[in-house]
CSV table of C-alpha atoms in Angstrom, one decimal:
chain,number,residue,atom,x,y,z
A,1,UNK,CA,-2.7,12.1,-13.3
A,2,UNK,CA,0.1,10.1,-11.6
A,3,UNK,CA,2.3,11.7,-8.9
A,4,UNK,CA,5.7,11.5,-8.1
A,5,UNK,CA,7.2,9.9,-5.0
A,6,UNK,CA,10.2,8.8,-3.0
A,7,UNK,CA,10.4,5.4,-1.7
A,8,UNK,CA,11.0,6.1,1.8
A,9,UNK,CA,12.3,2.6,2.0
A,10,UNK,CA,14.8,2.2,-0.6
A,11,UNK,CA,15.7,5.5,-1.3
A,12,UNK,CA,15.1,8.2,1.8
A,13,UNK,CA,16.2,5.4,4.7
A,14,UNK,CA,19.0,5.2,2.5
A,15,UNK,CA,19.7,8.5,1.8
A,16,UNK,CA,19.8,9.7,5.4
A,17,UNK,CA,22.0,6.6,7.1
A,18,UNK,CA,25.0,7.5,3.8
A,19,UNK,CA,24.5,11.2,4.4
A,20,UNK,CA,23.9,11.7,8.2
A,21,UNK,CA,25.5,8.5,9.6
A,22,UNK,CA,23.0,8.6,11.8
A,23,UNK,CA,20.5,5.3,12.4
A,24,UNK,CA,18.7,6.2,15.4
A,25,UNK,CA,17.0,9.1,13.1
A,26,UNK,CA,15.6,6.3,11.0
A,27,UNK,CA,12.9,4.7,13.1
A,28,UNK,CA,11.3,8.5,13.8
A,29,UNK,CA,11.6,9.0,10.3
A,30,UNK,CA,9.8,5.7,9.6
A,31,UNK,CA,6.9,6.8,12.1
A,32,UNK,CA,6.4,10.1,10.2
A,33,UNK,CA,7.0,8.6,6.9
A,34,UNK,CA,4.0,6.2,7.7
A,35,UNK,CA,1.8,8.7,9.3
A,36,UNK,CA,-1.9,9.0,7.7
A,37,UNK,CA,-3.3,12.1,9.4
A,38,UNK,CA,-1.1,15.9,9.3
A,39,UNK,CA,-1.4,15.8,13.0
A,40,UNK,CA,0.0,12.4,14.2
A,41,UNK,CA,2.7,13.7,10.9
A,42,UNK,CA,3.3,16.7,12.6
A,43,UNK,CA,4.0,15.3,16.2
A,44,UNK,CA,6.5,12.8,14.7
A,45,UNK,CA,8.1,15.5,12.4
A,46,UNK,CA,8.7,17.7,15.8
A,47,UNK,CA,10.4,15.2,17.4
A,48,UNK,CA,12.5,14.1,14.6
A,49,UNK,CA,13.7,18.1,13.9
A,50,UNK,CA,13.8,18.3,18.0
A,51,UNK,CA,16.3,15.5,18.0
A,52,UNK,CA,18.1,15.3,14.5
A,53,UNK,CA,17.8,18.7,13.1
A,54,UNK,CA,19.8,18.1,9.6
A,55,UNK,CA,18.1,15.4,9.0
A,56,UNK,CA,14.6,17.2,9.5
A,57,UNK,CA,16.2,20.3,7.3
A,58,UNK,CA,17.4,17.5,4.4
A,59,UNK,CA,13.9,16.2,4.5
A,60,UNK,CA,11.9,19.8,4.8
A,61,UNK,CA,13.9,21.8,2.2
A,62,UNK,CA,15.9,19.8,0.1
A,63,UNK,CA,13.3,16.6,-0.4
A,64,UNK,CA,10.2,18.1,0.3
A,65,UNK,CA,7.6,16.2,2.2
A,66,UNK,CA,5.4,15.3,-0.3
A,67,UNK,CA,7.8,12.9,-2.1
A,68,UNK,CA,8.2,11.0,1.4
A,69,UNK,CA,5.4,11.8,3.8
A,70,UNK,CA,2.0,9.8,3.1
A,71,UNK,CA,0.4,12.3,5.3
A,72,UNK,CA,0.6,15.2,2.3
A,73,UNK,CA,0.7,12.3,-0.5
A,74,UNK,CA,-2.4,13.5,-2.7
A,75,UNK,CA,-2.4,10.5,-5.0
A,76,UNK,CA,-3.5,7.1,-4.2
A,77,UNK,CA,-1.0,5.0,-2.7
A,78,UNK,CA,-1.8,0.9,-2.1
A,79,UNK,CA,0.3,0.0,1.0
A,80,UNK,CA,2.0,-2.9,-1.0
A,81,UNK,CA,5.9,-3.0,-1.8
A,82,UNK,CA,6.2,-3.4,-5.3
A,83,UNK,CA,9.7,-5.0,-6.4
A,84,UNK,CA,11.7,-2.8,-8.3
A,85,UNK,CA,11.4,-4.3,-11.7
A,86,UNK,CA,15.0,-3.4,-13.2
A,87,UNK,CA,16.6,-5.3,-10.1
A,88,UNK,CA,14.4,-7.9,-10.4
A,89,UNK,CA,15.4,-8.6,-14.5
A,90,UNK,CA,18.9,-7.8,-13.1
A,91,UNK,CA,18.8,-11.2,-11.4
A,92,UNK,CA,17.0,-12.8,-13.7
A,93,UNK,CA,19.1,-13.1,-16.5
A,94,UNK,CA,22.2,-13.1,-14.5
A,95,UNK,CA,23.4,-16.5,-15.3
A,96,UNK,CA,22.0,-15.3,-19.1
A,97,UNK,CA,23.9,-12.3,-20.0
A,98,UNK,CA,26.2,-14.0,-22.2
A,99,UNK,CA,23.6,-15.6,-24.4
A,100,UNK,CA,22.6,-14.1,-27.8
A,101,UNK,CA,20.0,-11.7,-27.4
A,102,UNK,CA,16.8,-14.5,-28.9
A,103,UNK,CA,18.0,-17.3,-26.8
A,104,UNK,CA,18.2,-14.6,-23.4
A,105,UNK,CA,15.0,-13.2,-24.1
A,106,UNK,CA,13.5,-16.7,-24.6
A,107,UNK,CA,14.7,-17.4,-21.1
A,108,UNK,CA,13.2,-14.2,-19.3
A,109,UNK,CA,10.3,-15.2,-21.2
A,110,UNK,CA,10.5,-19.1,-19.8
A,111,UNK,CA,11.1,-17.5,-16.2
A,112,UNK,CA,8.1,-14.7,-16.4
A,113,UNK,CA,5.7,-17.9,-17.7
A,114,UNK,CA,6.7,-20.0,-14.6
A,115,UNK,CA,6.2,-17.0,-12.2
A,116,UNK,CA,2.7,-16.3,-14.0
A,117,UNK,CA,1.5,-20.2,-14.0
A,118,UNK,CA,2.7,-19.7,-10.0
A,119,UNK,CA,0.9,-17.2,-9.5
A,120,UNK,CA,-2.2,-18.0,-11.4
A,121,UNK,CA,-2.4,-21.1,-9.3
A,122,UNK,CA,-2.1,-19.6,-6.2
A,123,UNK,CA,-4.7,-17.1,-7.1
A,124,UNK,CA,-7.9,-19.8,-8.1
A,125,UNK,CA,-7.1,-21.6,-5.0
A,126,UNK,CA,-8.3,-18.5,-2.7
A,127,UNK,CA,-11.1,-18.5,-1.0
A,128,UNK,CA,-11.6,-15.6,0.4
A,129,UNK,CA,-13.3,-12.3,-1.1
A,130,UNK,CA,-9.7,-10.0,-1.9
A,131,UNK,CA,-6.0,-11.3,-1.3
A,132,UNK,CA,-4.5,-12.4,1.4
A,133,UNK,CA,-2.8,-9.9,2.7
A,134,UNK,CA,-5.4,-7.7,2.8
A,135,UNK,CA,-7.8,-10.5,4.2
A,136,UNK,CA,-5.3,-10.2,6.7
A,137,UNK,CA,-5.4,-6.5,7.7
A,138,UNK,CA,-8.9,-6.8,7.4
A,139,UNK,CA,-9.4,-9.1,9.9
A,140,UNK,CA,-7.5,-7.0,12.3
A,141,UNK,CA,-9.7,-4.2,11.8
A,142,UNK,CA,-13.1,-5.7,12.3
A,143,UNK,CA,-11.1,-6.5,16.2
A,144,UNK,CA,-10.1,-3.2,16.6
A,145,UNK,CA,-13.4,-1.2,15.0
A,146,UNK,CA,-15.7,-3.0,18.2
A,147,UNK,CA,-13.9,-0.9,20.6
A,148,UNK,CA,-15.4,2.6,18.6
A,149,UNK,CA,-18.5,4.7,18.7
A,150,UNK,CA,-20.5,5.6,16.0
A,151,UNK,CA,-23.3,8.4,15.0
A,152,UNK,CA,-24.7,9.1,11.9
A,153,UNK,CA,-24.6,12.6,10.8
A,154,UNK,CA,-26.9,12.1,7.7
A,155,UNK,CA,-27.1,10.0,5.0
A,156,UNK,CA,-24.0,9.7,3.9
A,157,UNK,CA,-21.7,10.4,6.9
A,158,UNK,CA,-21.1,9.2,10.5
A,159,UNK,CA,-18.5,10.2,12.8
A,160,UNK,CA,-16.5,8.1,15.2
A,161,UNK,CA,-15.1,8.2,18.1
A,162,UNK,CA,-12.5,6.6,20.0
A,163,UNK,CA,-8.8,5.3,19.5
A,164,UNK,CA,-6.1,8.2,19.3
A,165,UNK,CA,-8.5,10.4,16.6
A,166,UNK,CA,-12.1,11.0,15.9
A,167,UNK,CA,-12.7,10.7,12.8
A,168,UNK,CA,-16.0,11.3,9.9
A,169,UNK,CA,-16.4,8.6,7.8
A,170,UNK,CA,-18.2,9.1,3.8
A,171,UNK,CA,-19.4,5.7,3.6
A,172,UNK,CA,-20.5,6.4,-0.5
A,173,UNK,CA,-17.3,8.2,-1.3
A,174,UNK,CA,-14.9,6.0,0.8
A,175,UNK,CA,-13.3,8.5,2.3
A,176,UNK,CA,-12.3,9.1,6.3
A,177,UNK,CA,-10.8,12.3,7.9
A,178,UNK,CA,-8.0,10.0,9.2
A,179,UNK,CA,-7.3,9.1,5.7
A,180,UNK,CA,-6.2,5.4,5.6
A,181,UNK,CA,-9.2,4.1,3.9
A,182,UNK,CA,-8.3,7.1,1.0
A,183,UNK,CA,-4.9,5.9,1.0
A,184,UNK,CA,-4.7,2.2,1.4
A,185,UNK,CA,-8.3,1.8,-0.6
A,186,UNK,CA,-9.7,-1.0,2.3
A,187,UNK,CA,-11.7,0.2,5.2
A,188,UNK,CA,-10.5,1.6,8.0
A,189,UNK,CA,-11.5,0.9,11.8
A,190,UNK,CA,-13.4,4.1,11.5
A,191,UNK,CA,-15.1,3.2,7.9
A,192,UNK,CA,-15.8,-0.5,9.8
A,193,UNK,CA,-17.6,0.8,13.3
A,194,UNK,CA,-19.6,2.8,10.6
A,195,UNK,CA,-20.4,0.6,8.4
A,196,UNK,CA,-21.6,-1.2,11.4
A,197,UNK,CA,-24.4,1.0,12.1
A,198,UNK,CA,-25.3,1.8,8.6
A,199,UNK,CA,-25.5,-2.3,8.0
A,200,UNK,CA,-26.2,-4.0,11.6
A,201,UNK,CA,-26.9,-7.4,9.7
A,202,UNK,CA,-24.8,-7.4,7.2
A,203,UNK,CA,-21.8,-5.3,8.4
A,204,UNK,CA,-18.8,-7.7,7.0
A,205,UNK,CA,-20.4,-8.5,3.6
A,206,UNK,CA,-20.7,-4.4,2.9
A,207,UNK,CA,-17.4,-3.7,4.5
A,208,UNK,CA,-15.6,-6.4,1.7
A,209,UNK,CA,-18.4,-4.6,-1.1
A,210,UNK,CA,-16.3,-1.2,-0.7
A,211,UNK,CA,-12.9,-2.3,-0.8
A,212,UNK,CA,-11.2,-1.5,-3.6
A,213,UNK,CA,-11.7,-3.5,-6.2
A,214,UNK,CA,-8.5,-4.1,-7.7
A,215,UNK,CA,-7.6,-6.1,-4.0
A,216,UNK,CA,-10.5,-8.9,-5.1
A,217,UNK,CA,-9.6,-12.3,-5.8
A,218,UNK,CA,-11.2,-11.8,-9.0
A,219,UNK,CA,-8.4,-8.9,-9.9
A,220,UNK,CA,-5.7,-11.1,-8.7
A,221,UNK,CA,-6.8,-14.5,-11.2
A,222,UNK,CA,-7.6,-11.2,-13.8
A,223,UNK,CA,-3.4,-10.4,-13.4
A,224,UNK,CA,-2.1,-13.3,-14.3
A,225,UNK,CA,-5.0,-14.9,-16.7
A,226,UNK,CA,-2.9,-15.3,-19.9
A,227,UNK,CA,0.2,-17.7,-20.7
A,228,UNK,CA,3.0,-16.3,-22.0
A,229,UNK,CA,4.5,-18.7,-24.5
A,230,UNK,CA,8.3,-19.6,-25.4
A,231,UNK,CA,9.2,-18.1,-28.9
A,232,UNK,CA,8.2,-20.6,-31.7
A,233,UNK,CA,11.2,-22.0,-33.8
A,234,UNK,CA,11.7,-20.0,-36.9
A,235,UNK,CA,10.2,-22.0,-38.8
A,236,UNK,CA,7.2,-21.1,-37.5
């Protein structure tokens, strides 16, 4: 079942500089908005109701923190700004508003084919094992994962320590007490260092085998697979 959210972005950032007038509230909003775990929530939540509390009132009892805060978000969220579709058709048929209603939607459908054939190009040419912002984040991971210590606790679970939390890792259900490989469906440090004891030799090929699989490169050529076609004269 899908759950309902705010995007802190767009929406709450916006909300709070119109209502409050107040910007310097926005970057410890932005730290609690983006924390994973209820504690490191918590500690930026007390300093923004320490320092602005309105703000912290608007966001406590009026919004409610789990339409903002990824830290009590029970869904899955993926980390990745999606465009907002309606302002994105918005712009795309600006300059075709005026047209009659076949010959505009033949153009959105002219402009979706070129961003698919774009895309679709861009996607076979990748050689790496998911996307490339992910490969990205990924790569930073394995860097920071050395620095941790790992036990096994049985078969399934290890627990790590180091960095600002210790955390237990599920290694079959792809889960973590520091919740960032729930949420953002790739390993964390935590899920890395563990997966580095669990597979010494082959710790990078089964640290890309439980990423999510809608972040391969297979997905990605899977999205935009099909043409989408002009509409045929009428006579056809």
């Amino acid at each position: 079942m899908a759950q309902h959210g705010t995007c802190y972005y767009h929406v709450m950032m916006m909300n709070i500089k119109n209502r409050f007038k107040n910007v310097d509230s926005l970057r410890v909003f932005k730290d609690a908005a983006e924390a994973y775990h209820l504690e490191e929530f918590e500690k930026h939540f007390s300093d923004t109701s320490q320092k602005y509390p309105k703000v912290a009132q608007y966001l406590e009892k009026d919004v409610k923190f789990e339409k903002w805060s990824r830290a009590h978000f029970k869904d899955n969220g993926y980390e990745v700004l999606t465009t907002n579709i309606v302002e994105t058709l918005n712009n795309m048929i600006l300059k075709a508003r005026e047209y009659p209603i076949i010959a505009m939607i033949d153009f959105v459908l002219f402009i979706m084919g070129q961003w698919f054939f774009t895309r679709r190009r861009e996607s076979v040419l990748v050689t790496t094992l998911i996307t490339l912002k992910k490969e990205a984040i990924l790569r930073g991971r394995f860097d920071e994962a050395g620095s941790l210590t790992s036990y096994q606790l049985n078969e399934n679970e290890y627990i790590v320590m180091g960095g600002d939390f210790n955390a237990c890792v599920n290694l079959t259900t792809r889960s973590c007490t520091f919740r960032v490989f729930d949420i953002d469906k790739i390993p964390c440090i935590h899920a890395i260092a563990a997966a580095g004891l669990y597979r010494p030799q082959h710790t990078r090929a089964y640290v890309y085998s439980i990423c999510f699989e809608y972040y391969t490169s297979d997905y990605w050529i899977l999205a935009y697979a099909e043409t989408i076609y002009p509409i045929p004269p009428e006579s056809q």
